[in-house]
Short mmCIF file of C-alpha atoms in Angstrom, two decimals:
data_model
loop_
_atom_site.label_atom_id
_atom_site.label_comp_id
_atom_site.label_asym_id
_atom_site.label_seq_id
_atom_site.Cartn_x
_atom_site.Cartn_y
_atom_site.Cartn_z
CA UNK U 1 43.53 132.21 108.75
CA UNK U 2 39.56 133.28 108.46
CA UNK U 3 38.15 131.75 105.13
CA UNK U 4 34.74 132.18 103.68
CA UNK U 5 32.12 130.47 102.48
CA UNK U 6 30.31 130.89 99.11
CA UNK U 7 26.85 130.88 98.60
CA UNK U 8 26.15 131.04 94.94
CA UNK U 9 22.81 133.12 94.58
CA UNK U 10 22.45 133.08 90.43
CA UNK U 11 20.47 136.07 88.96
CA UNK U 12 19.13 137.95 91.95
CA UNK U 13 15.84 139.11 89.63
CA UNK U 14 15.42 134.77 90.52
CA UNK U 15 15.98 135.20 94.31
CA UNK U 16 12.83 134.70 96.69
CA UNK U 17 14.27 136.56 99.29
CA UNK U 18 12.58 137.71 102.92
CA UNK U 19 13.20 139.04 106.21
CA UNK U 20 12.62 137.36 109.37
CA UNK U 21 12.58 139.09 112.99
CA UNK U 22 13.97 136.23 114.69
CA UNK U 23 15.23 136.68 118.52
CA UNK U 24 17.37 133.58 118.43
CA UNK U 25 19.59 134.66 115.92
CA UNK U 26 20.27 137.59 117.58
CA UNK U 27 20.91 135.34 121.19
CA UNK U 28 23.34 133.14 119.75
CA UNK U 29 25.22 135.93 117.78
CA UNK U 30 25.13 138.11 121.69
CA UNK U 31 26.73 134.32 122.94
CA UNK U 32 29.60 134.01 120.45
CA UNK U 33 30.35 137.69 120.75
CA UNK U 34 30.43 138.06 124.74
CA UNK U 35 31.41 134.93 125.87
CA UNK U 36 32.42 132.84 122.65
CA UNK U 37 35.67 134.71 121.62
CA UNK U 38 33.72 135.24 118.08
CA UNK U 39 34.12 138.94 116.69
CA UNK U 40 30.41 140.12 116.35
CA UNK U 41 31.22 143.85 117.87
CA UNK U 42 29.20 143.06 120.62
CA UNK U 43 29.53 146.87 122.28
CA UNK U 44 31.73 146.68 125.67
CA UNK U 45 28.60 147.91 128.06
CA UNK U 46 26.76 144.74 126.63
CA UNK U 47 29.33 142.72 127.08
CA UNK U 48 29.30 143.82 130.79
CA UNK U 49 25.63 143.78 131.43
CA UNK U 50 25.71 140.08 129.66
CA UNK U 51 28.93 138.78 131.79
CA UNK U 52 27.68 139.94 134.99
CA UNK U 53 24.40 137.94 134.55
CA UNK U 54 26.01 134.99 133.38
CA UNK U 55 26.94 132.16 135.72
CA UNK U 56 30.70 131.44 136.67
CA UNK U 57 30.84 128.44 134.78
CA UNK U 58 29.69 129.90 131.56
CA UNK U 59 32.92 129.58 129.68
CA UNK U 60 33.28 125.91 130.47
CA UNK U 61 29.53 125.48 129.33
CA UNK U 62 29.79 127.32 125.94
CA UNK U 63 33.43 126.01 124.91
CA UNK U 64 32.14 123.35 123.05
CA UNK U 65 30.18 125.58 121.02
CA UNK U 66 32.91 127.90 119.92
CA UNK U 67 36.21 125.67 119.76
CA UNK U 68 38.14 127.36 117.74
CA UNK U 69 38.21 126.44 114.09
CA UNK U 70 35.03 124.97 114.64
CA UNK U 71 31.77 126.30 113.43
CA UNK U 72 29.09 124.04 113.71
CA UNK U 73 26.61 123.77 116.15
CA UNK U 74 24.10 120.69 117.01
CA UNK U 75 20.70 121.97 115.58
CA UNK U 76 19.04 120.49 118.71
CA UNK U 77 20.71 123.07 121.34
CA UNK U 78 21.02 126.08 118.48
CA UNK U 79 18.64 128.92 119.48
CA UNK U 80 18.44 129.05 115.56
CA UNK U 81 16.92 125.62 114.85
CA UNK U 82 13.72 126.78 113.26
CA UNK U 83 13.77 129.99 111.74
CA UNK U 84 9.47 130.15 111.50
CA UNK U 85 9.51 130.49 114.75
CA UNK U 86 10.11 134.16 116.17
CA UNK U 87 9.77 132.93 119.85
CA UNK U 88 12.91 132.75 122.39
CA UNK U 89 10.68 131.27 125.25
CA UNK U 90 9.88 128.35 123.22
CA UNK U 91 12.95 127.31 121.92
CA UNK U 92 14.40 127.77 125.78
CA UNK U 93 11.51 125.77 127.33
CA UNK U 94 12.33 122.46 124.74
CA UNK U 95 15.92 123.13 125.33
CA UNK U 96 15.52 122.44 128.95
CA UNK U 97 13.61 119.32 128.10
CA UNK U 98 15.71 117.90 125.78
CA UNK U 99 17.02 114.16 125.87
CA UNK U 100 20.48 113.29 126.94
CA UNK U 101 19.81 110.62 123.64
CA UNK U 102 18.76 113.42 121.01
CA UNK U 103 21.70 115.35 122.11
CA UNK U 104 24.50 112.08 121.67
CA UNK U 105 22.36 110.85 118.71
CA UNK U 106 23.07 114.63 116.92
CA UNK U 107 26.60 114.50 117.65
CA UNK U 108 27.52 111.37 116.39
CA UNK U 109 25.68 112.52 113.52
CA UNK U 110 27.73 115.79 112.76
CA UNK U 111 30.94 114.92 113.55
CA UNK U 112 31.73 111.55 112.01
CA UNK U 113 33.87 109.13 112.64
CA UNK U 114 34.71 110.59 115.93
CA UNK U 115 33.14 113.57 118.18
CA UNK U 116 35.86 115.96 118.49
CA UNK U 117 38.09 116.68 121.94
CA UNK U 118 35.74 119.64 123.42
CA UNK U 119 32.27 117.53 123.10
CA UNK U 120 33.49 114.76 125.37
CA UNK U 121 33.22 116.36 128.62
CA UNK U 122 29.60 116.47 127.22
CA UNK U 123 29.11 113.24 125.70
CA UNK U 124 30.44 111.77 129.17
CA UNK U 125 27.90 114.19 131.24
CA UNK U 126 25.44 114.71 128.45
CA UNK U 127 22.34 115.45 131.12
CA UNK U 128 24.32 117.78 133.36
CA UNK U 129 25.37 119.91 130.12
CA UNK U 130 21.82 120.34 129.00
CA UNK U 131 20.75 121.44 132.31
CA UNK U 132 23.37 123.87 132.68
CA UNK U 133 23.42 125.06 128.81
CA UNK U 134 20.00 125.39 129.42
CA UNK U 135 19.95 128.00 131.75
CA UNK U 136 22.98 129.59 130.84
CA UNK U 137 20.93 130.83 127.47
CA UNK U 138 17.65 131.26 129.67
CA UNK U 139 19.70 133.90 131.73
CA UNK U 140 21.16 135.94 129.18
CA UNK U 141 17.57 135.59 127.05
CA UNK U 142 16.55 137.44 130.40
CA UNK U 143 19.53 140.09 130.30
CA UNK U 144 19.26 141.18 126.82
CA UNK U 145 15.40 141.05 125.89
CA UNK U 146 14.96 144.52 126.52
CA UNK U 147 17.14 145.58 124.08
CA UNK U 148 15.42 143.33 121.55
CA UNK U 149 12.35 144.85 122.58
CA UNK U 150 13.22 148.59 121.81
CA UNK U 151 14.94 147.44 118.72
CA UNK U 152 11.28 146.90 117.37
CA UNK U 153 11.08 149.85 115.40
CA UNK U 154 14.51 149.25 113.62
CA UNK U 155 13.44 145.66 112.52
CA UNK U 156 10.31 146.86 111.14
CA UNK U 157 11.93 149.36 109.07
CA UNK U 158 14.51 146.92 108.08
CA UNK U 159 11.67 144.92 106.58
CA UNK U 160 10.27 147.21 104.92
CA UNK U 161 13.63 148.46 103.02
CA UNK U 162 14.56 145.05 102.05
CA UNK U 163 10.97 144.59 100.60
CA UNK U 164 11.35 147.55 98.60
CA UNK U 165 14.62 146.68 97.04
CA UNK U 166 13.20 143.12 96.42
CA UNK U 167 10.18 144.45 94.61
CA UNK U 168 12.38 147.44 92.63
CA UNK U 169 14.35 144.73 91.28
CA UNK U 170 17.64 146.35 93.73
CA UNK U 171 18.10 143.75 95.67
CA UNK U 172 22.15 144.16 94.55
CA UNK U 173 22.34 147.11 97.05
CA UNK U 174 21.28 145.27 99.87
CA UNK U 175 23.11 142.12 99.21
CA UNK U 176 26.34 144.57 98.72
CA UNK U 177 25.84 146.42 101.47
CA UNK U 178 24.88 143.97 104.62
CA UNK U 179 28.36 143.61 106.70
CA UNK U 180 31.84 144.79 106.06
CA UNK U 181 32.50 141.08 106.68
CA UNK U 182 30.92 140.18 103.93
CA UNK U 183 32.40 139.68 100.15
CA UNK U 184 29.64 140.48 97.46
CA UNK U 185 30.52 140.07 93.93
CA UNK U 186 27.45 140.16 92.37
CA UNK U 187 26.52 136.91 91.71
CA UNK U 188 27.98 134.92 95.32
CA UNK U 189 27.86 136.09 98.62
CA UNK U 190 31.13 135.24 100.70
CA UNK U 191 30.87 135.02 104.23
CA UNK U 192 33.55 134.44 107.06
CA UNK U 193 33.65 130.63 108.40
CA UNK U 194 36.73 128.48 109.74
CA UNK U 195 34.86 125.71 107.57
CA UNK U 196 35.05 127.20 104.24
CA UNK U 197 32.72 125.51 101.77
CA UNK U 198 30.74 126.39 98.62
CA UNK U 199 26.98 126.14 98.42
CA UNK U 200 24.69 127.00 95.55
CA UNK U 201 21.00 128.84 96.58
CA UNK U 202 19.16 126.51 93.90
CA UNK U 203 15.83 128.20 93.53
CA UNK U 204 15.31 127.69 97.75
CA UNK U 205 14.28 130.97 99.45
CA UNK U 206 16.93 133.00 100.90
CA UNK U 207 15.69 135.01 104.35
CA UNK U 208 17.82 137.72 105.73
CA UNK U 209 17.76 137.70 109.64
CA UNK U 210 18.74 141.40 111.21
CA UNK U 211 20.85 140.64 114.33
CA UNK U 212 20.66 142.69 117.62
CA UNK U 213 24.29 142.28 119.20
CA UNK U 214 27.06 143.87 116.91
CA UNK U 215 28.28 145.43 114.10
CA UNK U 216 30.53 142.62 113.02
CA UNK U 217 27.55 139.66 113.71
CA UNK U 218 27.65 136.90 111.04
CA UNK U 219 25.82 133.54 111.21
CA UNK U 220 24.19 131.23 108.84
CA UNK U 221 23.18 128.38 107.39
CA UNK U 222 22.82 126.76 103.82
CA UNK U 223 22.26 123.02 105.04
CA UNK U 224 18.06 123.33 104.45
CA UNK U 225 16.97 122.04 101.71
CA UNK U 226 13.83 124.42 101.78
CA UNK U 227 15.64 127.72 102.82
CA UNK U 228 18.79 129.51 103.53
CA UNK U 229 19.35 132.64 106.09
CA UNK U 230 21.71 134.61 106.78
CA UNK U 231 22.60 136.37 109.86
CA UNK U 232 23.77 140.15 109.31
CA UNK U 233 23.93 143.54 111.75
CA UNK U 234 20.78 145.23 111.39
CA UNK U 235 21.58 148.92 110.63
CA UNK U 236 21.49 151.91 112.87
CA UNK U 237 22.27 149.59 115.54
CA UNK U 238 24.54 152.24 117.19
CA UNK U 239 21.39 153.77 118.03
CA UNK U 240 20.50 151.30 120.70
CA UNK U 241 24.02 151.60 122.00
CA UNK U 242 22.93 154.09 124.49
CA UNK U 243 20.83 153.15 127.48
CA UNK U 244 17.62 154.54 126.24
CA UNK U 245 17.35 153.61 122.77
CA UNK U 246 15.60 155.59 120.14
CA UNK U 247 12.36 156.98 121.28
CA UNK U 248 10.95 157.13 117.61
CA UNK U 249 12.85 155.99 114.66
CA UNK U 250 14.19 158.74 112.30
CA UNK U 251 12.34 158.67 108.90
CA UNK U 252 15.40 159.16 107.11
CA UNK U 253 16.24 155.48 105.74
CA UNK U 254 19.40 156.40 104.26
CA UNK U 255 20.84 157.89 107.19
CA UNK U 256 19.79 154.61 109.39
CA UNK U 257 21.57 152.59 106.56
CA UNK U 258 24.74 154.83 106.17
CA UNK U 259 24.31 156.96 109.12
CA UNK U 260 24.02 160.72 109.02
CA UNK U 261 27.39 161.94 108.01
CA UNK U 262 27.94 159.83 104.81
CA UNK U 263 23.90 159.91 103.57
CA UNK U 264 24.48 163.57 103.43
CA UNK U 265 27.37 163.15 101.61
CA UNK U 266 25.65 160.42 99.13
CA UNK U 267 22.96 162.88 98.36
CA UNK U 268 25.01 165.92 98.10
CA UNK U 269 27.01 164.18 95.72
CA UNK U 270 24.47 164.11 93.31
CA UNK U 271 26.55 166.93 91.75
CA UNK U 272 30.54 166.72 91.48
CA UNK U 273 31.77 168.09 95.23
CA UNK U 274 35.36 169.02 96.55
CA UNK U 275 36.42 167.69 99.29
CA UNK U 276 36.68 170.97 101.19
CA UNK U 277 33.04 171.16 100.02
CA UNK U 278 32.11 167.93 101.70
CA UNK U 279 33.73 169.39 105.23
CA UNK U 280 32.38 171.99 104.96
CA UNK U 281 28.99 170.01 104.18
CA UNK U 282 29.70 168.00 107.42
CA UNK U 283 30.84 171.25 109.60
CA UNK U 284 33.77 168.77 109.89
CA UNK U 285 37.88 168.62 109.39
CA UNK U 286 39.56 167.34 106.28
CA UNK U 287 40.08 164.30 107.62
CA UNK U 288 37.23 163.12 109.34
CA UNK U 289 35.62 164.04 105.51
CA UNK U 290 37.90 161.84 103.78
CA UNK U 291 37.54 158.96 105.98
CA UNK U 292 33.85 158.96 105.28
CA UNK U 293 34.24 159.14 101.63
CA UNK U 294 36.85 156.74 101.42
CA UNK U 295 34.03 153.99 102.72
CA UNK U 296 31.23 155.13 100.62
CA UNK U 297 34.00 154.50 97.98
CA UNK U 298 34.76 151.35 99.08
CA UNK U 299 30.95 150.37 99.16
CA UNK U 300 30.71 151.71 95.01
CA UNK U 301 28.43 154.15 96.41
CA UNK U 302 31.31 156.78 95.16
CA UNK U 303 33.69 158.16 92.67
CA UNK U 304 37.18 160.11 93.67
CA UNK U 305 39.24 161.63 91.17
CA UNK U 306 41.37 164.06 91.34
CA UNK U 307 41.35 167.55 89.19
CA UNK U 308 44.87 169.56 89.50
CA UNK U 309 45.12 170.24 93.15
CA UNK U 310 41.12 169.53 93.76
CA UNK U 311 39.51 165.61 94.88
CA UNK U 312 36.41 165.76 93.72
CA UNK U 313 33.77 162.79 94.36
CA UNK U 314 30.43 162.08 92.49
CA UNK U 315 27.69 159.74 93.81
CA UNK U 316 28.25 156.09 91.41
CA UNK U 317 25.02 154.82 89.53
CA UNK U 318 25.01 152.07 92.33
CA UNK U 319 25.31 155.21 94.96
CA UNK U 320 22.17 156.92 93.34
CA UNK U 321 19.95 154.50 93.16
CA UNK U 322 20.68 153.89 96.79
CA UNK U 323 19.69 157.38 97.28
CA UNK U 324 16.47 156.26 95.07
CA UNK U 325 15.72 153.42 97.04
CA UNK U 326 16.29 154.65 100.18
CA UNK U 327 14.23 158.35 99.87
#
């Protein structure tokens, strides 16, 4: 069963929160979602374009990685080691030259008394597994970079809306709204880990890491005494999805947060709306409107009630100053 793990934040008007672009979050989120088994909604062309570049031992390579109900990886051969450092190449080039002794050192490190069952092939071979580790993540690096190159736009933007919640004193909407995985009550952030543990932020910075691989991409850590980060989808990613990626990024940030269908419901609903209205907003059916209110309802970004034989829905306070934020 999928637990969760707490990070305590406190009063988020206390939180020193910032974003960071960093490339090798988004590698080892593509890596657990393609060829892990991990659910990170890595899209299905991806996934091709990844497994067709990867070697044919790939699976054997990674498993020790992503053993099930295991979720910690050696800092020393994470792509995520230093999160100041928004450079793939780097991290890929010490990789290759790292020491069979760092690597054994490490693991008998995190995994006292004993190094579990799917390190030992590695602790007996520990300079083969480098090599080919190695160049397993050099490969995909290759594969995918061009997607993290025309996601450029998106991540920029993404800064920029998490800078203005952080200095409107809304950071709540963003720490609400970052994954469906994740469980926000205000006050903790819950996210999903076969290690469930509780961690309190205690004044250290918290940076927010966009990931380019899925909608369902969630990775972390809370072990730094300095900083925490988390991992989350960055939004509009659907908009890479195709082959050509978005020639210029729409202005509208709300509809690159919520996507087109439901900002235009979130603004509309400004006033009390049927829910014939909102189809008819949408040039959609029934249905297709209800789904999309039924999320932004889930989110708190909406109110349903129903009058007689009428639903109406009316944006929340938490929905409206989204709307604020966000125009």
């Amino acid at each position: 069963m999928q637990g969760f793990s707490e990070l305590r934040l406190g009063g988020l008007d206390e939180v020193k929160v910032s974003v960071v672009l960093h490339p090798g979050a988004t590698l080892l989120s593509l890596t657990a979602g393609t060829l892990g088994g991990r659910p990170h909604g890595v899209p299905r062309h991806w996934q091709r374009a990844v497994m067709s570049a990867a070697p044919r031992n790939a699976a054997e390579v990674l498993r020790p990685l992503f053993a099930p109900s295991f979720s910690v990886i050696p800092d020393c051969v994470s792509p995520t080691v230093s999160m100041s450092e928004a450079d793939a190449d780097s991290h890929l080039e010490r990789l290759a030259d790292l020491s069979p002794e760092t690597l054994l050192a490490e693991l008998e490190a995190e995994f006292p008394p004993a190094v579990p069952a799917q390190w030992r092939p590695v602790v007996e071979r520990p300079g083969a597994w480098i090599q080919a580790y190695s160049h397993l993540m050099r490969v995909l690096w290759q594969e995918f970079r061009p997607v993290w190159r025309r996601a450029d736009s998106l991540l920029k933007r993404e800064r920029e809306r998490i800078g203005a919640a952080a200095v409107t004193d809304r950071l709540e909407l963003v720490m609400g709204n970052l994954s469906p995985r994740f469980q926000f009550s205000g006050t903790t952030l819950g996210l999903p880990d076969q290690q469930a543990k509780r961690f309190d932020l205690g004044g250290r910075r918290l940076s927010l890491v966009p990931i380019v691989s899925g909608n369902g991409a969630s990775i972390f850590a809370f072990d730094d005494p300095r900083m925490v980060w988390i991992g989350y989808p960055l939004p509009a990613l659907g908009v890479l999805w195709d082959d050509g990626g978005p020639d210029e990024v729409s202005p509208d940030s709300l509809a690159l947060t919520l996507g087109q269908a439901r900002a235009a419901i979130l603004r509309a609903a400004a006033a009390s709306l049927t829910m014939s209205e909102v189809a008819t907003l949408l040039r959609s059916t029934p249905a297709a409107a209800t789904y999309h209110c039924a999320q932004l309802e889930a989110a708190g970004l909406l109110d349903r009630e129903r009058h007689g034989r009428n639903v109406r829905i009316r944006a929340t306070a938490k929905g409206e100053a989204l709307v604020a934020l966000l125009t």
